Each structure stands twice: as C-alpha cells, then as structure tokens.
mmCIF file of C-alpha atoms in Angstrom:
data_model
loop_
_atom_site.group_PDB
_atom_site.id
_atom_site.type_symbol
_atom_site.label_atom_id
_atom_site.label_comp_id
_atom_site.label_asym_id
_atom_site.label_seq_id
_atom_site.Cartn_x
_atom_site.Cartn_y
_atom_site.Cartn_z
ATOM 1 C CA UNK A 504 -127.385 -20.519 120.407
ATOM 2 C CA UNK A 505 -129.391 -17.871 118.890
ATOM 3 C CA UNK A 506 -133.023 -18.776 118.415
ATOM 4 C CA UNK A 507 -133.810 -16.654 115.139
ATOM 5 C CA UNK A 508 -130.756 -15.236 113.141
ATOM 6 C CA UNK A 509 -133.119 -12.493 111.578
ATOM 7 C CA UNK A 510 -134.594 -9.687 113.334
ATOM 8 C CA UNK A 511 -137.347 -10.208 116.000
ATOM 9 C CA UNK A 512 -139.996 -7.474 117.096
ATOM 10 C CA UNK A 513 -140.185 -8.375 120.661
ATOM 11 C CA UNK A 514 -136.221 -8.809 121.468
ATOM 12 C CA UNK A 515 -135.730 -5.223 119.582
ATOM 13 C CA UNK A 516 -138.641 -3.421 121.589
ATOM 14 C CA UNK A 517 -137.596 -5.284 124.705
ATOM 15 C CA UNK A 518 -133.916 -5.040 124.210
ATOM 16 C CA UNK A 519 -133.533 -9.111 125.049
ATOM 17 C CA UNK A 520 -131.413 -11.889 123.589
ATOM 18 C CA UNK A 521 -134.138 -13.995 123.679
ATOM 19 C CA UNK A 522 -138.186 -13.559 123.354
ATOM 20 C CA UNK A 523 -138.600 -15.214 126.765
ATOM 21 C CA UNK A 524 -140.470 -13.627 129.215
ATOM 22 C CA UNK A 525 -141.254 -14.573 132.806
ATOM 23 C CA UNK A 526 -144.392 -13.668 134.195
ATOM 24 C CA UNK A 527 -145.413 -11.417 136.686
ATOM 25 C CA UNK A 528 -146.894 -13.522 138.984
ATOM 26 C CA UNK A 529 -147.950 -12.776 142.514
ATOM 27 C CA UNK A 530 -145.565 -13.738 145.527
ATOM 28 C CA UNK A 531 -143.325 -15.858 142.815
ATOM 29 C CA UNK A 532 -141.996 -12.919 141.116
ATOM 30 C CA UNK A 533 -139.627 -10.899 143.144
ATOM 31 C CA UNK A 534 -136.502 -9.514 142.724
ATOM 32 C CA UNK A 535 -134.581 -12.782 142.493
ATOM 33 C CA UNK A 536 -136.713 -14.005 140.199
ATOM 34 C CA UNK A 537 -136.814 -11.329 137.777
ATOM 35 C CA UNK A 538 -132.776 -11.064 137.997
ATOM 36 C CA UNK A 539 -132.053 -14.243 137.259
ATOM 37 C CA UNK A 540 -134.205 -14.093 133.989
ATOM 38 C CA UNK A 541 -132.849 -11.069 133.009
ATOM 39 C CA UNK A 542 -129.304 -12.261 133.459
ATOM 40 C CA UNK A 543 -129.965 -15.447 131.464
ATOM 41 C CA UNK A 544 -131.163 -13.422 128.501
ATOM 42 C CA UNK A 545 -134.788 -13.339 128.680
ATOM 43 C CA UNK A 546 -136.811 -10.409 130.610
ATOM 44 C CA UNK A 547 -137.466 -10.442 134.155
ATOM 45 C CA UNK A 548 -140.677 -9.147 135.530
ATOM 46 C CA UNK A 549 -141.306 -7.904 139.231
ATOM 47 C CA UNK A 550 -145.321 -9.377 139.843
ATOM 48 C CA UNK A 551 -146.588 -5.434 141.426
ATOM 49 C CA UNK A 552 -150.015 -7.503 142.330
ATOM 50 C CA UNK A 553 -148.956 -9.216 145.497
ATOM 51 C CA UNK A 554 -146.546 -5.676 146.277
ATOM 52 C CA UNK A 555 -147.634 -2.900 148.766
ATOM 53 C CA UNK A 556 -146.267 0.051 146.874
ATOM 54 C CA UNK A 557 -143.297 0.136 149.480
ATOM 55 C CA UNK A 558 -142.577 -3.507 148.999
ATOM 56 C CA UNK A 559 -142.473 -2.637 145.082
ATOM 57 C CA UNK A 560 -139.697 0.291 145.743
ATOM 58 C CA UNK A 561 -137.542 -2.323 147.589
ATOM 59 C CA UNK A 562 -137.764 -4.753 144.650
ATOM 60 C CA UNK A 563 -137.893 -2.179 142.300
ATOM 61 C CA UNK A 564 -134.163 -0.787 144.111
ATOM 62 C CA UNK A 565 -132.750 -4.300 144.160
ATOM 63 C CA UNK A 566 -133.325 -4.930 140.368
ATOM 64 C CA UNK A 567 -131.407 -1.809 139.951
ATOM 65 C CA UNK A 568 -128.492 -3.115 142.331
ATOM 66 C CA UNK A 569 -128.734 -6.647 141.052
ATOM 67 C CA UNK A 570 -128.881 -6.075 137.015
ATOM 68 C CA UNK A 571 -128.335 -3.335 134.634
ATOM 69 C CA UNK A 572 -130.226 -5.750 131.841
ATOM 70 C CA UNK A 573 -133.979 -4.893 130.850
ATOM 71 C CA UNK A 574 -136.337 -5.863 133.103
ATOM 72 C CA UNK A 575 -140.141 -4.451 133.941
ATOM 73 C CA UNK A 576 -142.951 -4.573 136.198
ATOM 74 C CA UNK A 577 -146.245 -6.685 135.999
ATOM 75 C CA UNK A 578 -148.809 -4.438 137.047
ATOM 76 C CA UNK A 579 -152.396 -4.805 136.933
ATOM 77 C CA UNK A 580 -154.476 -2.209 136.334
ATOM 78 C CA UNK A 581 -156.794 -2.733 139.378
ATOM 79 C CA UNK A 582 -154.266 -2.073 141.179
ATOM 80 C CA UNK A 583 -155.133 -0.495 144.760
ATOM 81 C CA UNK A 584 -152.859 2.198 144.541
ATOM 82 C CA UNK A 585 -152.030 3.003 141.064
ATOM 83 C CA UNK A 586 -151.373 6.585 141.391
ATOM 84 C CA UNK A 587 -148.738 5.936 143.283
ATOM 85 C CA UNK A 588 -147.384 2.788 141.895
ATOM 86 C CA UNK A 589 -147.267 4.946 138.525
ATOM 87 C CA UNK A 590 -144.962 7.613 140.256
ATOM 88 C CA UNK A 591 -142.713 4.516 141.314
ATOM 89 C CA UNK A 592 -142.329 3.572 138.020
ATOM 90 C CA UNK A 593 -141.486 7.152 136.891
ATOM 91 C CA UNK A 594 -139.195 8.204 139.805
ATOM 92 C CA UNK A 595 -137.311 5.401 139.012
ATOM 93 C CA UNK A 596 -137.141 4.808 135.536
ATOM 94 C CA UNK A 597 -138.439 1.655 135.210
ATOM 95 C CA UNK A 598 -139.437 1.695 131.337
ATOM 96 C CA UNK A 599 -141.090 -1.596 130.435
ATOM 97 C CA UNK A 600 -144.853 -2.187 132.046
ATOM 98 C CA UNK A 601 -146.815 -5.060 131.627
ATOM 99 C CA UNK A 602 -150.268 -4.459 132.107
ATOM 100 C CA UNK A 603 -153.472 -6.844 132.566
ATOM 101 C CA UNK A 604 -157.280 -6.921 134.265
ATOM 102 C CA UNK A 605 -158.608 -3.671 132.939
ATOM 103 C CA UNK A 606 -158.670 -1.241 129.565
ATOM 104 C CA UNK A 607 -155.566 -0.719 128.269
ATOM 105 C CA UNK A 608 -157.156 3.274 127.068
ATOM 106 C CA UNK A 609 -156.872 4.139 131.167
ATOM 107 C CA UNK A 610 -153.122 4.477 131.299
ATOM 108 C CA UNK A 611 -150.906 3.846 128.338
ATOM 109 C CA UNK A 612 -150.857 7.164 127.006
ATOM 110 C CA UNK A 613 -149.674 8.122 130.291
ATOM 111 C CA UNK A 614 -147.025 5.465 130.085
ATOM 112 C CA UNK A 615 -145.890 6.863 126.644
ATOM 113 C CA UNK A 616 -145.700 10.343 128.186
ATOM 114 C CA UNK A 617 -142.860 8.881 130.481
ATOM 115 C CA UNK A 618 -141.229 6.794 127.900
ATOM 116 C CA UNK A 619 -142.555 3.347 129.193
ATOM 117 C CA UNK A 620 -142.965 0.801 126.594
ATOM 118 C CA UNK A 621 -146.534 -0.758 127.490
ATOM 119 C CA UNK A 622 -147.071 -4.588 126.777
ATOM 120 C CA UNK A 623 -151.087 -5.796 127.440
ATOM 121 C CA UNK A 624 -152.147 -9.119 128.355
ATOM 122 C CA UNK A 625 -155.391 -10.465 126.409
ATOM 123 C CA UNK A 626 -157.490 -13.079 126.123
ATOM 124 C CA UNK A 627 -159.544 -12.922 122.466
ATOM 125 C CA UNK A 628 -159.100 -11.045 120.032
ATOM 126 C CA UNK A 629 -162.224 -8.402 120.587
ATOM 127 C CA UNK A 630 -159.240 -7.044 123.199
ATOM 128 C CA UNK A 631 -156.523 -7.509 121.169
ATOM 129 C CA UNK A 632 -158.098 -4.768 118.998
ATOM 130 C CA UNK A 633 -158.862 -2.549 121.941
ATOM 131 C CA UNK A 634 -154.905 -2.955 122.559
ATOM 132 C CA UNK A 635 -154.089 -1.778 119.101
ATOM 133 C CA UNK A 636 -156.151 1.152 119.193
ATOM 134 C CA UNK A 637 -155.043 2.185 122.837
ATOM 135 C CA UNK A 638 -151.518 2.238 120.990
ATOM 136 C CA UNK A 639 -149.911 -0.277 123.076
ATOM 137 C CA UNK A 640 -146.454 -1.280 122.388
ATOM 138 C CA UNK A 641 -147.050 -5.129 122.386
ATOM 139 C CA UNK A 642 -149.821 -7.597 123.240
ATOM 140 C CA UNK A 643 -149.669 -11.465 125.178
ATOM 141 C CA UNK A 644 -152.116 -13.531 124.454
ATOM 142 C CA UNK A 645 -152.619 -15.823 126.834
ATOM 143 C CA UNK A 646 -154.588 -19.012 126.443
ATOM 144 C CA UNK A 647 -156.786 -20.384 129.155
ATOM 145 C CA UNK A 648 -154.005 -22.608 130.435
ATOM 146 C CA UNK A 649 -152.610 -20.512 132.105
ATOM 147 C CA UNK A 650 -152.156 -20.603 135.818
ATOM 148 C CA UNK A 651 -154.126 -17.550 137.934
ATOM 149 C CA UNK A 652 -157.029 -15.312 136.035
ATOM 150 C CA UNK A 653 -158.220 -16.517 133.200
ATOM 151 C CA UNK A 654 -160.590 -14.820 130.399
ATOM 152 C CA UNK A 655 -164.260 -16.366 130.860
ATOM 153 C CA UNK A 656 -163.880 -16.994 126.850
ATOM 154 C CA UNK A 657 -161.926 -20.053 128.209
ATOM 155 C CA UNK A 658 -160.024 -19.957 124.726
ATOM 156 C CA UNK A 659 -156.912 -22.109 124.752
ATOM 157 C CA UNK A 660 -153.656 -20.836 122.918
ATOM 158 C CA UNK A 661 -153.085 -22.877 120.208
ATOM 159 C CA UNK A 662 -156.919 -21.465 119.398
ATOM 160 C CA UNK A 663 -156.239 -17.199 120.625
ATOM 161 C CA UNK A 664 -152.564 -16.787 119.301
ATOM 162 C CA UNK A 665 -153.325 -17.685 115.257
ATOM 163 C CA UNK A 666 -156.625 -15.289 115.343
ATOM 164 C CA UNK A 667 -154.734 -12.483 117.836
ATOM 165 C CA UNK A 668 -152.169 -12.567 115.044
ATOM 166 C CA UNK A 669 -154.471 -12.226 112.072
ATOM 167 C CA UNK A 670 -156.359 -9.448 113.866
ATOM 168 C CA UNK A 671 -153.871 -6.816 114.400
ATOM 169 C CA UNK A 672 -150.178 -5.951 113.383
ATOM 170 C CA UNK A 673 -148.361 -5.639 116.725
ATOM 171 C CA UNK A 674 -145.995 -7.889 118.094
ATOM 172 C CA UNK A 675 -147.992 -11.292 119.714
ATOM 173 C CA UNK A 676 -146.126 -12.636 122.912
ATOM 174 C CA UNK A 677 -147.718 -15.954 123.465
ATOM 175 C CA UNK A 678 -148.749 -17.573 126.973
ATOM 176 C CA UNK A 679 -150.470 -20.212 128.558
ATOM 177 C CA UNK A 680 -149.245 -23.716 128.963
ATOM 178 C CA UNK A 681 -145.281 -22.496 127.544
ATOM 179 C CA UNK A 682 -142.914 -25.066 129.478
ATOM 180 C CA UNK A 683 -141.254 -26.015 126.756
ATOM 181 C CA UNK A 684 -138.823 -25.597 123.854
ATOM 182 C CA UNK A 685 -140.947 -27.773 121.389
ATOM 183 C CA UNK A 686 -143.839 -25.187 122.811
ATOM 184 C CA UNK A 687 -141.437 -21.769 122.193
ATOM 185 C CA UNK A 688 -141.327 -23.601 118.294
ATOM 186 C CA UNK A 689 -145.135 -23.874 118.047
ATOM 187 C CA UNK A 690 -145.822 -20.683 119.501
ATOM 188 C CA UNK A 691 -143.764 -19.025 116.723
ATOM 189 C CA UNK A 692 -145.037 -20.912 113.920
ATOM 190 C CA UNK A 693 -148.938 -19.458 115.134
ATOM 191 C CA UNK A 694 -147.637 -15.991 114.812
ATOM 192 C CA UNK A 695 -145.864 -15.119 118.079
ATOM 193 C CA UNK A 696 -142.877 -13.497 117.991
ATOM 194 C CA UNK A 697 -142.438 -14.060 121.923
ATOM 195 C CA UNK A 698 -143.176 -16.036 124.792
ATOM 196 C CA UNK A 699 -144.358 -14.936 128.541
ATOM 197 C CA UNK A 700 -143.990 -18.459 130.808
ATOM 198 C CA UNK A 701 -145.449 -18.223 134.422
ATOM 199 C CA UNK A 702 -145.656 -21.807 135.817
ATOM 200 C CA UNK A 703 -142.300 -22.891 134.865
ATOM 201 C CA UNK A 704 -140.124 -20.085 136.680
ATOM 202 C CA UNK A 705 -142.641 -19.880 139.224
ATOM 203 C CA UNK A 706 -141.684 -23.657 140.297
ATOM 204 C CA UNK A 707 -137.723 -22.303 139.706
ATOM 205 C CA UNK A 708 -135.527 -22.252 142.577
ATOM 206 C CA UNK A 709 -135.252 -18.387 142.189
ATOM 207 C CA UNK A 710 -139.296 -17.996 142.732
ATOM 208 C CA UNK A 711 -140.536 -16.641 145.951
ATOM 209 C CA UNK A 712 -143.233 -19.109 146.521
ATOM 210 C CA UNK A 713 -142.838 -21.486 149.515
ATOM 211 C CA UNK A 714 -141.033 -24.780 148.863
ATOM 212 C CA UNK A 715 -144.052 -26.312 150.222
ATOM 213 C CA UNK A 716 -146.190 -24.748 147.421
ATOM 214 C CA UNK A 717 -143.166 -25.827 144.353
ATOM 215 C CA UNK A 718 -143.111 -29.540 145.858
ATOM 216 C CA UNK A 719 -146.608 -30.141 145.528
ATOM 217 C CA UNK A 720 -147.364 -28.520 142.357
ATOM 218 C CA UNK A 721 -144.166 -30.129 140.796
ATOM 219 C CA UNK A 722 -145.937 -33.762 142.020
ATOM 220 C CA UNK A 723 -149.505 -32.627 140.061
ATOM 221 C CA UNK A 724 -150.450 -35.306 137.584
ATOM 222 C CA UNK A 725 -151.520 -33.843 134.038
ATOM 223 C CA UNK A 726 -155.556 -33.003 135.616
ATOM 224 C CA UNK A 727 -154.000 -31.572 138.871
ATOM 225 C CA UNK A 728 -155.436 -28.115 138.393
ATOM 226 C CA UNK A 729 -158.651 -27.196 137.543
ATOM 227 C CA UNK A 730 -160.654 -23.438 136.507
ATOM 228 C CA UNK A 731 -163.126 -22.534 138.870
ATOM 229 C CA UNK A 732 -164.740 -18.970 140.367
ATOM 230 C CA UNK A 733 -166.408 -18.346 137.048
ATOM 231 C CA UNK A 734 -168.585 -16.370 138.911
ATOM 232 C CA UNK A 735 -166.092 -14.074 140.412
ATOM 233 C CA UNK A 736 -162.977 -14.301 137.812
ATOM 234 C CA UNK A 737 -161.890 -17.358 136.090
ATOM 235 C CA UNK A 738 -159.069 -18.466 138.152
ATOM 236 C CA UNK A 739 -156.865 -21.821 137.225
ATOM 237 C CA UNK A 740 -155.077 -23.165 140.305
ATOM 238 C CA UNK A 741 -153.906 -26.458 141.805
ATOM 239 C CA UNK A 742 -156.469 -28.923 143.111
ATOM 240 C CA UNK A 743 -156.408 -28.967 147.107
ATOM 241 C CA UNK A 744 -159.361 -29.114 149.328
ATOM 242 C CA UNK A 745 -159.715 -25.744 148.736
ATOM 243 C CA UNK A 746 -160.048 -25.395 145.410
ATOM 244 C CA UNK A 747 -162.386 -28.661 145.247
ATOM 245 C CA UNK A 748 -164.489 -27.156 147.769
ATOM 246 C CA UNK A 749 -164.910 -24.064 145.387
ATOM 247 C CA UNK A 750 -165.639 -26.169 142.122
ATOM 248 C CA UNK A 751 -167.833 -28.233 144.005
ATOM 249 C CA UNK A 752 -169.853 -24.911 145.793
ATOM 250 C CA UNK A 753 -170.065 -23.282 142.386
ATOM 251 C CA UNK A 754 -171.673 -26.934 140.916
ATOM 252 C CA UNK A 755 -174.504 -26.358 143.448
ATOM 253 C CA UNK A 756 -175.158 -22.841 142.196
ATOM 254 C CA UNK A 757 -172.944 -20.834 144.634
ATOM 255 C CA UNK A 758 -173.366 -17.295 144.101
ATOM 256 C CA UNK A 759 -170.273 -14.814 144.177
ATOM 257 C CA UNK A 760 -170.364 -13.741 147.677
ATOM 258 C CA UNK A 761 -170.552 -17.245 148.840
ATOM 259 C CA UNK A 762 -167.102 -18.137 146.721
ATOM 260 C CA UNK A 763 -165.911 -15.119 148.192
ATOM 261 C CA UNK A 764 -166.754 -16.519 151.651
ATOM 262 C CA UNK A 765 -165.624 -19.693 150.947
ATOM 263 C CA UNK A 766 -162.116 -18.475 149.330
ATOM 264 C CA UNK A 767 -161.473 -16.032 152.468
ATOM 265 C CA UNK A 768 -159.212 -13.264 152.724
ATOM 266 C CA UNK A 769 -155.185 -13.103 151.239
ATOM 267 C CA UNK A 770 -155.876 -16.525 149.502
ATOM 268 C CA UNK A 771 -152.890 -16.838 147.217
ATOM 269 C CA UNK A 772 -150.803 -15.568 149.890
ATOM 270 C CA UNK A 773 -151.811 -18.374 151.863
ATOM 271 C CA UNK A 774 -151.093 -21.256 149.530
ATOM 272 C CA UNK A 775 -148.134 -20.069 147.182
ATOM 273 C CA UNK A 776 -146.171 -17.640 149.592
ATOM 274 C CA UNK A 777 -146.584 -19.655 152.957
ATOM 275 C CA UNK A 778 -147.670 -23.146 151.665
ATOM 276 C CA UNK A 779 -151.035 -23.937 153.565
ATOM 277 C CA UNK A 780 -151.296 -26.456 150.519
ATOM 278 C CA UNK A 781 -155.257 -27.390 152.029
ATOM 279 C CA UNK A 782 -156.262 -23.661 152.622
ATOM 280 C CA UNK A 783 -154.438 -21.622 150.577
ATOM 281 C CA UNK A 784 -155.527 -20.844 147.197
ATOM 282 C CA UNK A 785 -152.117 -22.843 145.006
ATOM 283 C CA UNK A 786 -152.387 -20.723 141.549
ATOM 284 C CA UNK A 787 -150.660 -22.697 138.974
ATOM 285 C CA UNK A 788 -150.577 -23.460 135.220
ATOM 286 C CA UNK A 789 -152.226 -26.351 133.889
ATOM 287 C CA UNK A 790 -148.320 -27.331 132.494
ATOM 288 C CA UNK A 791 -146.946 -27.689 135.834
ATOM 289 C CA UNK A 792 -147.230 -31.509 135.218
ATOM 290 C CA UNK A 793 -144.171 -31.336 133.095
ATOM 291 C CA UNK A 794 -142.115 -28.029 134.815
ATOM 292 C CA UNK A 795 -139.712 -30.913 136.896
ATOM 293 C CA UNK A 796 -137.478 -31.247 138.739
ATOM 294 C CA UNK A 797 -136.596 -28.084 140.454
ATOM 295 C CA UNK A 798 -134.313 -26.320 138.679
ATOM 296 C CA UNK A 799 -132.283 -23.001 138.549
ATOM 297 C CA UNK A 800 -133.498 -20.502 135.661
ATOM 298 C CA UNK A 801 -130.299 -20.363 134.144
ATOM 299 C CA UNK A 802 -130.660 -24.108 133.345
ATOM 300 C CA UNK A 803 -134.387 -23.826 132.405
ATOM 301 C CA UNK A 804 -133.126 -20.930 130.154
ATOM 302 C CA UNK A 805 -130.343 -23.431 128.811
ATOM 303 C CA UNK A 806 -132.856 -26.194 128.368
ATOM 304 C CA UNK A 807 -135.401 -24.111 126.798
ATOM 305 C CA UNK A 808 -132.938 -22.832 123.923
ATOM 306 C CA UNK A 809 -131.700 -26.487 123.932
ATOM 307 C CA UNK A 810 -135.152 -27.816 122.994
ATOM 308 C CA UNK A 811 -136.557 -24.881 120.574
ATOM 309 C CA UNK A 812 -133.063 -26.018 118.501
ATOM 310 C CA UNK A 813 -134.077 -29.962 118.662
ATOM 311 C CA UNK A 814 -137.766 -29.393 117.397
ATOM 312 C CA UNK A 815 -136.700 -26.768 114.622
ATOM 313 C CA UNK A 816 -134.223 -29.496 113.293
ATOM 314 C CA UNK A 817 -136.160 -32.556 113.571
ATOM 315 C CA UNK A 818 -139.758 -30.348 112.216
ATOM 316 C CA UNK A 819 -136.660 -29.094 109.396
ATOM 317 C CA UNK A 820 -135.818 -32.681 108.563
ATOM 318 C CA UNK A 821 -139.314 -33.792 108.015
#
C-alpha cells in the first residue's frame, strides 16, 4: 500500500518508499535498528550521540554489509569529536545527515561540499528560518513530546508543525508523539510531508536499549514521563526515582550544577542501554503509553501503513 500516489518531497530527497523516519536516538539506534527500517521502506538512522567515533565506523561498516537501501546518521552538532566524525561520514560515503543541538550555519555547507543531503531538527519556527537560510535540505519539527531534549519553547506538534510549515518552503518532517497511523494522517494534513518516530522503534525488538528499559517503558501509563532539567536542557524521560528526584530538586530551586550532580555521569547509558530503571536516566516519548506490545519493525512498519489507510478512508467518508 502506497501512502500518497502523487509525488512526495521527503521520499524523493530521501530516496524512501515511505516518509517514515526512525530517529536517531542514543544507545537505541544501532545498526540493527537502522537496517531493519531501511529494509521495511522507511529510513534508518544510526544515533552518532551515544557512538565513540570508532563505535560509529563499526555501525557505519555494518549498515553497508547489512543494506544497500538509504540510510543516514543522527549526529548532533555538539558532538565531541566532530572533525573526525565528519571525515567518517566522508570516507565512507554516508550521504544523508541528520543534524540537531546547535546552528545549522556551522556545518551544512560543508556537508553540501561532500554531497550530503542535510536534514535539521527544530523546535519553533525562529529556527526553522535559520534552517532555510543555512540552505538545509529538509527540516523536523519536533514537538515537545518527544522523548530526550526538548526546546525550552515547550511547543507541542500539533502547535510547531502548521506555523514551521507556513514559515518556510522546505520539506517539514514532523516529530514528537508519532506512534501512530491515525498520527502519520494528521501530521500530513498540518503540512508535513514526513514523519521522524523515536519512541516507537526505540521500544522495537530491533532497538539496542536493554529489555529491562523496553518492559518498563512499554508498562508507563499515559503521565509516565515527565520534562524536567529546564535548567540544564529540557529533557522528557520516563518517571523513576531518578527522574522524580530531579523534578522535585529543580521545584526547590536547584541550580544547574546541582541537577548535574544529582543526574551523575553516562546517565542515559545507565537507564536505556543497561536498564538501572531507578538510576539511570530512561529517555522516552511521552507516546510510549500506546507503542505495545513489543513488536518487530517490519510489523510496526506494516501496522503503521495499515492505520494511515483506515483514518484516510474513514476521515474520506465523513
């Protein structure tokens, strides 16, 4: 089932079947992960932000064993080692980047030089701008559902995708809370002409994060996760005793340092990769309510195109 019989910006630019995208997410979004969505028609992203540059190569070499589909790497732009994560790239062809936390001016032009299609993530629409004048390729807008950093406008995206799409005339990839055919429909009819999920292929059986970390966030009621370190970066996760203990230090007028204390060293690695589901810092979506049971991508992928055709003939019918 094809979900749009006439052109579509993002599966031309991307060279996809479908406008799905998987996130880049840190320790969920390895090799297998990206493969898998690749191979069921959507793109695959390797998450570079939980990757020492060597780690990266190895994924980066797998992809290229595993698929000869599109695929690309998440990588943000504070990055610890850019320089040489950019040479990766280059050495090896990779030739779709998705970039976040930082100005998309610093490196796309450098991108372009190499042939790498550059896609930005955003938050309003003040960025969104910035993105179109940097000469980005494509821009997600991603609502303050979403699981991990968040923008401290805290604008939901139902609210950013309509106003991203009125301010500038690139292709909108919408994100945040996207676990859902019915939500692929609505993100379309605001303007997108793509979706990134994170939370749902995160809790896939393909995802890197511990089984520990999918079981628990797969049991989250609808107010399991909360947005706290406002003071350091807007971050949604799950709630644990961690996380509590954060919202709850920030109440009483925590400063950053303190959160920093408090949240310790290798955080997410902690909770998602090795499942310390008390200590560990569980960085989810606020959709993860409704991401069950586990499944494999290619039936999330078959679900999702399953469900976008059910709400576009029932919304048709009305």
């Amino acid at each position: 089932m094809e979900i749009s019989a006439k052109p579509n910006r993002i599966c031309s630019l991307l060279g996809i079947k479908y406008p799905v995208i998987a996130g880049g997410m840190v320790w969920c979004s390895g090799w297998r992960l990206a493969s898998a969505v690749s191979h069921a028609g959507g793109l695959g992203l390797l998450g570079a932000g939980s990757m020492h540059p060597d780690t990266l190569e190895e994924h980066i070499l797998k992809m290229k064993e595993t698929t000869s589909l599109p695929w690309g790497v998440n990588l943000p732009l504070m990055y610890p080692e850019m320089d040489r994560a950019i040479k990766l790239l280059v050495r090896h062809h990779v030739n779709i980047v998705f970039t976040s936390a930082g100005s998309p001016d610093k490196y796309t032009s450098l991108f372009h030089d190499h042939g790498i299609k550059v896609v930005h993530v955003v938050s309003n629409t003040r960025f969104a701008c910035k993105c179109q004048q940097a000469g980005v390729d494509a821009i997600v807008a991603e609502g303050v559902e979403a699981g991990g950093h968040n923008g401290r406008d805290e604008l939901t995206t139902m609210t950013l995708v309509p106003q991203v799409r009125k301010a500038v005339d690139l292709p909108v990839i919408a994100a945040g809370g996207i676990a859902s055919g019915q939500a692929l429909l609505a993100a379309m009819a605001l303007g997108a002409e793509g979706v990134q999920i994170g939370t749902l292929f995160a809790l896939s059986q393909e995802s890197s994060a511990s089984q520990a970390f999918k079981d628990y966030c797969l049991s989250l009621p609808d107010t399991g996760t909360l947005l706290t370190l406002r003071k350091l970066s807007p971050t949604r996760m799950a709630r644990n005793p961690l996380s509590v203990q954060l919202q709850e230090a920030e109440t009483h007028g925590a400063d950053a340092a303190l959160l920093q204390q408090i949240l310790g060293e290798k955080a997410s690695k902690r909770g998602i990769f090795e499942g310390d589901l008390e200590h560990g810092e569980l960085v989810v979506g606020q959709i993860a309510s409704a991401c069950g049971p586990l499944r494999t991508v290619a039936e999330i992928m078959k679900n999702l195109l399953l469900e976008y055709s059910q709400a576009r003939s029932r919304i048709q019918s009305l």
